[in-house]
mmCIF file of C-alpha atoms in Angstrom:
data_model
loop_
_atom_site.group_PDB
_atom_site.id
_atom_site.type_symbol
_atom_site.label_atom_id
_atom_site.label_comp_id
_atom_site.label_asym_id
_atom_site.label_seq_id
_atom_site.Cartn_x
_atom_site.Cartn_y
_atom_site.Cartn_z
ATOM 1 C CA MET A 1 193.723 102.165 -14.039
ATOM 2 C CA ASN A 2 191.496 104.854 -12.572
ATOM 3 C CA VAL A 3 192.274 108.128 -14.355
ATOM 4 C CA LEU A 4 192.003 110.084 -11.092
ATOM 5 C CA THR A 5 194.701 107.980 -9.435
ATOM 6 C CA SER A 6 197.032 107.955 -12.446
ATOM 7 C CA ALA A 7 196.701 111.621 -13.440
ATOM 8 C CA VAL A 8 198.363 114.677 -11.933
ATOM 9 C CA LEU A 9 195.639 116.850 -13.484
ATOM 10 C CA HIS A 10 192.132 115.861 -14.565
ATOM 11 C CA LEU A 11 189.343 118.122 -15.787
ATOM 12 C CA ASP A 12 186.071 116.184 -15.795
ATOM 13 C CA ASP A 13 183.333 117.545 -18.112
ATOM 14 C CA VAL A 14 184.219 121.117 -17.176
ATOM 15 C CA THR A 15 182.253 124.161 -18.280
ATOM 16 C CA ARG A 16 183.009 127.803 -17.540
ATOM 17 C CA VAL A 17 180.431 130.486 -18.214
ATOM 18 C CA HIS A 18 181.294 134.162 -17.775
ATOM 19 C CA GLY A 19 178.389 136.531 -17.233
ATOM 20 C CA ASP A 20 174.621 135.914 -17.155
ATOM 21 C CA GLY A 21 171.670 135.854 -19.510
ATOM 22 C CA VAL A 22 172.163 137.308 -22.978
ATOM 23 C CA LEU A 23 175.663 138.446 -21.967
ATOM 24 C CA ALA A 24 176.797 134.942 -20.982
ATOM 25 C CA VAL A 25 179.979 133.691 -22.671
ATOM 26 C CA ASN A 26 180.673 129.936 -22.728
ATOM 27 C CA ALA A 27 184.458 129.918 -22.373
ATOM 28 C CA LEU A 28 184.609 126.110 -21.950
ATOM 29 C CA ARG A 29 181.863 123.671 -22.827
ATOM 30 C CA GLY A 30 182.120 120.161 -21.404
ATOM 31 C CA VAL A 31 185.903 119.772 -21.603
ATOM 32 C CA THR A 32 187.564 116.623 -20.294
ATOM 33 C CA PHE A 33 191.345 116.862 -20.104
ATOM 34 C CA THR A 34 194.101 114.844 -18.432
ATOM 35 C CA ALA A 35 197.837 115.288 -17.864
ATOM 36 C CA ARG A 36 199.779 112.375 -16.398
ATOM 37 C CA PRO A 37 203.212 112.096 -14.755
ATOM 38 C CA GLY A 38 205.997 112.410 -17.314
ATOM 39 C CA GLU A 39 203.672 113.911 -19.918
ATOM 40 C CA LEU A 40 203.796 117.308 -21.620
ATOM 41 C CA VAL A 41 200.471 118.251 -23.207
ATOM 42 C CA ALA A 42 200.275 121.160 -25.645
ATOM 43 C CA VAL A 43 197.035 123.142 -25.898
ATOM 44 C CA MET A 44 196.448 125.007 -29.153
ATOM 45 C CA GLY A 45 193.600 127.009 -30.643
ATOM 46 C CA PRO A 46 192.677 130.430 -31.986
ATOM 47 C CA SER A 47 192.240 133.487 -29.796
ATOM 48 C CA GLY A 48 189.123 133.116 -27.656
ATOM 49 C CA SER A 49 189.055 129.324 -27.930
ATOM 50 C CA GLY A 50 189.344 128.787 -24.162
ATOM 51 C CA LYS A 51 193.069 128.122 -23.743
ATOM 52 C CA SER A 52 193.658 130.649 -20.967
ATOM 53 C CA THR A 53 190.433 129.639 -19.217
ATOM 54 C CA LEU A 54 191.558 126.005 -19.235
ATOM 55 C CA LEU A 55 194.916 126.988 -17.746
ATOM 56 C CA ASN A 56 193.317 129.136 -15.034
ATOM 57 C CA LEU A 57 190.989 126.300 -14.058
ATOM 58 C CA ALA A 58 193.826 123.763 -14.137
ATOM 59 C CA GLY A 59 195.796 125.831 -11.650
ATOM 60 C CA GLY A 60 192.931 126.633 -9.321
ATOM 61 C CA LEU A 61 192.992 130.339 -10.218
ATOM 62 C CA ASP A 62 189.353 130.056 -11.305
ATOM 63 C CA THR A 63 186.525 127.660 -10.523
ATOM 64 C CA PRO A 64 184.359 125.793 -13.054
ATOM 65 C CA SER A 65 180.682 126.542 -13.550
ATOM 66 C CA THR A 66 180.094 122.784 -13.695
ATOM 67 C CA GLY A 67 182.376 119.756 -13.649
ATOM 68 C CA ARG A 68 185.435 118.935 -11.571
ATOM 69 C CA VAL A 69 189.115 119.889 -11.527
ATOM 70 C CA VAL A 70 191.241 117.283 -9.747
ATOM 71 C CA ILE A 71 194.939 117.803 -8.913
ATOM 72 C CA GLU A 72 196.842 114.809 -7.551
ATOM 73 C CA GLY A 73 193.604 113.220 -6.398
ATOM 74 C CA THR A 74 192.195 116.344 -4.733
ATOM 75 C CA ASP A 75 188.926 117.702 -6.105
ATOM 76 C CA LEU A 76 189.340 121.481 -5.974
ATOM 77 C CA ASN A 77 185.542 121.863 -5.689
ATOM 78 C CA THR A 78 185.783 120.456 -2.168
ATOM 79 C CA LEU A 79 188.219 123.163 -1.017
ATOM 80 C CA ASP A 80 187.696 126.719 0.121
ATOM 81 C CA GLY A 81 189.856 129.592 -1.144
ATOM 82 C CA ALA A 82 192.616 128.904 1.378
ATOM 83 C CA GLY A 83 192.677 125.226 0.435
ATOM 84 C CA ARG A 84 192.967 125.997 -3.268
ATOM 85 C CA ALA A 85 195.768 128.454 -2.536
ATOM 86 C CA ARG A 86 197.602 125.744 -0.610
ATOM 87 C CA VAL A 87 197.341 123.352 -3.578
ATOM 88 C CA ARG A 88 198.668 126.082 -5.881
ATOM 89 C CA ARG A 89 201.656 126.687 -3.595
ATOM 90 C CA THR A 90 202.555 123.035 -3.101
ATOM 91 C CA SER A 91 201.562 121.256 -6.333
ATOM 92 C CA VAL A 92 201.339 123.795 -9.168
ATOM 93 C CA GLY A 93 203.989 125.918 -10.863
ATOM 94 C CA TYR A 94 203.257 128.653 -13.404
ATOM 95 C CA VAL A 95 205.450 129.905 -16.234
ATOM 96 C CA PHE A 96 204.270 133.030 -18.048
ATOM 97 C CA GLN A 97 205.328 134.771 -21.242
ATOM 98 C CA ASP A 98 206.440 137.909 -19.381
ATOM 99 C CA TYR A 99 208.364 136.044 -16.620
ATOM 100 C CA ASN A 100 206.615 137.898 -13.713
ATOM 101 C CA LEU A 101 209.868 138.197 -11.752
ATOM 102 C CA ILE A 102 210.136 140.792 -8.977
ATOM 103 C CA PRO A 103 212.769 143.321 -10.137
ATOM 104 C CA ALA A 104 214.031 144.140 -6.623
ATOM 105 C CA LEU A 105 214.795 140.466 -5.832
ATOM 106 C CA THR A 106 217.736 138.414 -7.056
ATOM 107 C CA ALA A 107 217.197 135.208 -9.021
ATOM 108 C CA ALA A 108 217.578 133.100 -5.877
ATOM 109 C CA GLU A 109 215.223 135.358 -3.921
ATOM 110 C CA ASN A 110 212.590 135.202 -6.668
ATOM 111 C CA VAL A 111 212.772 131.413 -6.716
ATOM 112 C CA ALA A 112 212.814 131.132 -2.912
ATOM 113 C CA LEU A 113 209.792 133.375 -2.409
ATOM 114 C CA PRO A 114 207.089 130.673 -2.872
ATOM 115 C CA ARG A 115 208.836 128.493 -0.277
ATOM 116 C CA GLU A 116 209.079 131.375 2.203
ATOM 117 C CA LEU A 117 205.401 132.174 1.677
ATOM 118 C CA ASP A 118 204.651 128.539 2.476
ATOM 119 C CA GLY A 119 206.473 128.796 5.807
ATOM 120 C CA ASP A 120 210.028 127.648 5.038
ATOM 121 C CA SER A 121 212.853 129.455 6.792
ATOM 122 C CA ARG A 122 214.872 131.850 4.653
ATOM 123 C CA ARG A 123 217.842 129.471 4.763
ATOM 124 C CA ASP A 124 215.802 126.413 3.715
ATOM 125 C CA ALA A 125 214.037 128.399 1.015
ATOM 126 C CA ARG A 126 217.358 129.583 -0.431
ATOM 127 C CA GLU A 127 218.746 126.044 -0.422
ATOM 128 C CA ALA A 128 215.671 124.851 -2.330
ATOM 129 C CA ALA A 129 216.036 127.786 -4.734
ATOM 130 C CA LEU A 130 219.672 126.950 -5.455
ATOM 131 C CA VAL A 131 218.711 123.349 -6.223
ATOM 132 C CA ALA A 132 216.008 124.568 -8.627
ATOM 133 C CA LEU A 133 218.409 127.019 -10.302
ATOM 134 C CA GLU A 134 220.923 124.198 -10.731
ATOM 135 C CA ARG A 135 218.251 122.076 -12.408
ATOM 136 C CA VAL A 136 217.721 124.794 -15.042
ATOM 137 C CA GLY A 137 221.462 125.325 -15.458
ATOM 138 C CA ILE A 138 221.935 128.860 -14.098
ATOM 139 C CA THR A 139 223.297 128.489 -10.558
ATOM 140 C CA GLU A 140 225.887 131.156 -11.331
ATOM 141 C CA LEU A 141 223.112 133.735 -11.731
ATOM 142 C CA ALA A 142 221.690 133.204 -8.241
ATOM 143 C CA ASP A 143 222.632 136.648 -6.961
ATOM 144 C CA ARG A 144 221.866 138.644 -10.099
ATOM 145 C CA PHE A 145 218.794 140.826 -10.487
ATOM 146 C CA PRO A 146 216.374 140.327 -13.408
ATOM 147 C CA ASP A 147 217.619 143.431 -15.271
ATOM 148 C CA GLU A 148 221.111 141.896 -15.262
ATOM 149 C CA MET A 149 219.901 138.824 -17.179
ATOM 150 C CA SER A 150 218.868 138.066 -20.741
ATOM 151 C CA GLY A 151 215.278 137.138 -21.569
ATOM 152 C CA GLY A 152 216.155 133.467 -21.792
ATOM 153 C CA GLN A 153 217.910 133.573 -18.426
ATOM 154 C CA GLN A 154 214.924 135.304 -16.836
ATOM 155 C CA GLN A 155 212.612 132.628 -18.217
ATOM 156 C CA ARG A 156 214.846 129.928 -16.735
ATOM 157 C CA VAL A 157 214.547 131.670 -13.376
ATOM 158 C CA ALA A 158 210.775 131.680 -13.834
ATOM 159 C CA ILE A 159 210.827 127.949 -14.558
ATOM 160 C CA ALA A 160 212.980 127.325 -11.472
ATOM 161 C CA ARG A 161 210.416 129.257 -9.403
ATOM 162 C CA ALA A 162 207.656 127.128 -10.944
ATOM 163 C CA VAL A 163 209.261 123.850 -9.899
ATOM 164 C CA VAL A 164 210.935 124.750 -6.590
ATOM 165 C CA GLY A 165 209.829 122.332 -3.901
ATOM 166 C CA GLU A 166 209.211 119.534 -6.419
ATOM 167 C CA ARG A 167 205.828 120.705 -7.613
ATOM 168 C CA ARG A 168 204.366 118.099 -9.934
ATOM 169 C CA LEU A 169 202.223 120.197 -12.283
ATOM 170 C CA ILE A 170 203.784 122.861 -14.514
ATOM 171 C CA LEU A 171 201.454 125.223 -16.393
ATOM 172 C CA ALA A 172 203.163 127.270 -19.104
ATOM 173 C CA ASP A 173 201.315 130.062 -20.929
ATOM 174 C CA GLU A 174 203.160 130.972 -24.155
ATOM 175 C CA PRO A 175 206.503 130.784 -22.279
ATOM 176 C CA THR A 176 208.589 131.458 -25.401
ATOM 177 C CA GLY A 177 206.509 134.319 -26.791
ATOM 178 C CA ALA A 178 209.042 137.011 -25.822
ATOM 179 C CA LEU A 179 212.120 135.006 -26.832
ATOM 180 C CA ASP A 180 214.030 134.490 -30.065
ATOM 181 C CA THR A 181 213.765 131.107 -31.765
ATOM 182 C CA GLU A 182 216.978 129.586 -30.404
ATOM 183 C CA THR A 183 216.389 130.747 -26.824
ATOM 184 C CA GLY A 184 212.767 129.605 -27.006
ATOM 185 C CA GLU A 185 213.863 126.122 -28.010
ATOM 186 C CA GLU A 186 216.258 126.014 -25.043
ATOM 187 C CA VAL A 187 213.412 126.942 -22.675
ATOM 188 C CA LEU A 188 211.191 124.237 -24.149
ATOM 189 C CA ARG A 189 213.982 121.718 -23.646
ATOM 190 C CA VAL A 190 214.075 122.643 -19.943
ATOM 191 C CA LEU A 191 210.302 122.126 -19.663
ATOM 192 C CA ARG A 192 210.591 118.840 -21.526
ATOM 193 C CA ASP A 193 213.321 117.667 -19.161
ATOM 194 C CA PHE A 194 211.158 118.338 -16.111
ATOM 195 C CA CYS A 195 208.318 116.312 -17.590
ATOM 196 C CA ASP A 196 210.719 113.509 -18.492
ATOM 197 C CA ALA A 197 211.743 113.501 -14.815
ATOM 198 C CA GLY A 198 208.125 112.841 -13.756
ATOM 199 C CA ALA A 199 206.241 116.139 -13.674
ATOM 200 C CA ALA A 200 203.097 116.753 -15.719
ATOM 201 C CA GLY A 201 203.166 119.800 -17.967
ATOM 202 C CA VAL A 202 200.537 121.796 -19.845
ATOM 203 C CA LEU A 203 201.882 124.130 -22.526
ATOM 204 C CA VAL A 204 199.631 126.721 -24.153
ATOM 205 C CA THR A 205 201.115 127.711 -27.501
ATOM 206 C CA HIS A 206 200.096 128.933 -30.952
ATOM 207 C CA GLU A 207 203.264 127.549 -32.576
ATOM 208 C CA ALA A 208 203.081 124.066 -34.094
ATOM 209 C CA ARG A 209 206.879 123.698 -33.828
ATOM 210 C CA HIS A 210 206.597 124.264 -30.073
ATOM 211 C CA ALA A 211 203.740 121.785 -29.780
ATOM 212 C CA ALA A 212 206.041 119.201 -31.361
ATOM 213 C CA TRP A 213 207.882 119.009 -28.011
ATOM 214 C CA ALA A 214 204.720 117.621 -26.417
ATOM 215 C CA ASP A 215 203.479 114.042 -26.060
ATOM 216 C CA ARG A 216 199.951 115.083 -27.025
ATOM 217 C CA VAL A 217 198.319 118.091 -28.639
ATOM 218 C CA VAL A 218 194.809 119.161 -27.637
ATOM 219 C CA TYR A 219 193.141 121.615 -29.991
ATOM 220 C CA LEU A 220 190.382 123.920 -28.707
ATOM 221 C CA ARG A 221 187.828 125.881 -30.670
ATOM 222 C CA ASP A 222 184.885 127.806 -29.184
ATOM 223 C CA GLY A 223 185.419 126.182 -25.797
ATOM 224 C CA LEU A 224 185.358 122.619 -27.137
ATOM 225 C CA VAL A 225 188.089 120.018 -27.684
ATOM 226 C CA VAL A 226 187.884 119.482 -31.439
ATOM 227 C CA ASP A 227 191.023 117.387 -31.938
ATOM 228 C CA GLU A 228 193.593 115.477 -29.916
ATOM 229 C CA SER A 229 196.713 113.968 -31.415
ATOM 230 C CA GLY A 230 200.051 112.470 -30.492
ATOM 231 C CA ALA A 231 202.862 114.934 -31.122
ATOM 232 C CA SER A 232 204.898 113.277 -33.841
ATOM 233 C CA VAL A 233 206.340 114.397 -37.144
ATOM 234 C CA GLY A 234 203.738 116.450 -38.975
ATOM 235 C CA VAL A 235 201.530 116.944 -35.947
ATOM 236 C CA GLY A 236 201.320 120.685 -36.508
ATOM 237 C CA ALA A 237 199.702 120.244 -39.882
ATOM 238 C CA GLN A 238 197.363 117.616 -38.458
ATOM 239 C CA VAL A 239 196.003 119.663 -35.564
ATOM 240 C CA LEU A 240 195.744 122.881 -37.523
ATOM 241 C CA ARG A 241 193.655 121.494 -40.388
#
């Protein structure tokens, strides 16, 4: 099967160079990476290895110096800024360590915002938000503000915002970094459930126990993929050697 037709996300021999001449930094060097429907892929590596660059390219927040980024069959290189923004709104959801919720909006309003920005009526956007909040198990918090919720509840709201409207690619950047162990595991279970339901997920993490939730682990060093393994018992020790 053609990888571009079977994958939600495909990076094809991607490089990203920041700066010019002697100041040039090779953040990624010829990386090929794929995430398919139903698959959660963990990305690990030391600081400066290229993890954040990979995530930014995967979500169309940055453009490669060479190579292609393809989301659901669309080559982002063929789109202008407005086209890439449209793909981000309709196909890609982001989950960050610090939640990035708007304090003045309720949980439902935070989740509904991407749909309103994409042209949905306020009523339709709220209905979609309530469905997303139900999927992460916190419908009862719909009308609470972020400062009235725990960290784990805020992260669930952030996940609901990432998947509202049935977006098929979830990009999570250290989503449990600000949470205690038990709450972090609950958040990872929610991400895992979405992938099991057919989404593709990319999880950047420095914790081997978190990577164990993934189907595959990709290890980066100095902008290169240096190891790729199935996430099974003992995978943390394998990819960190």
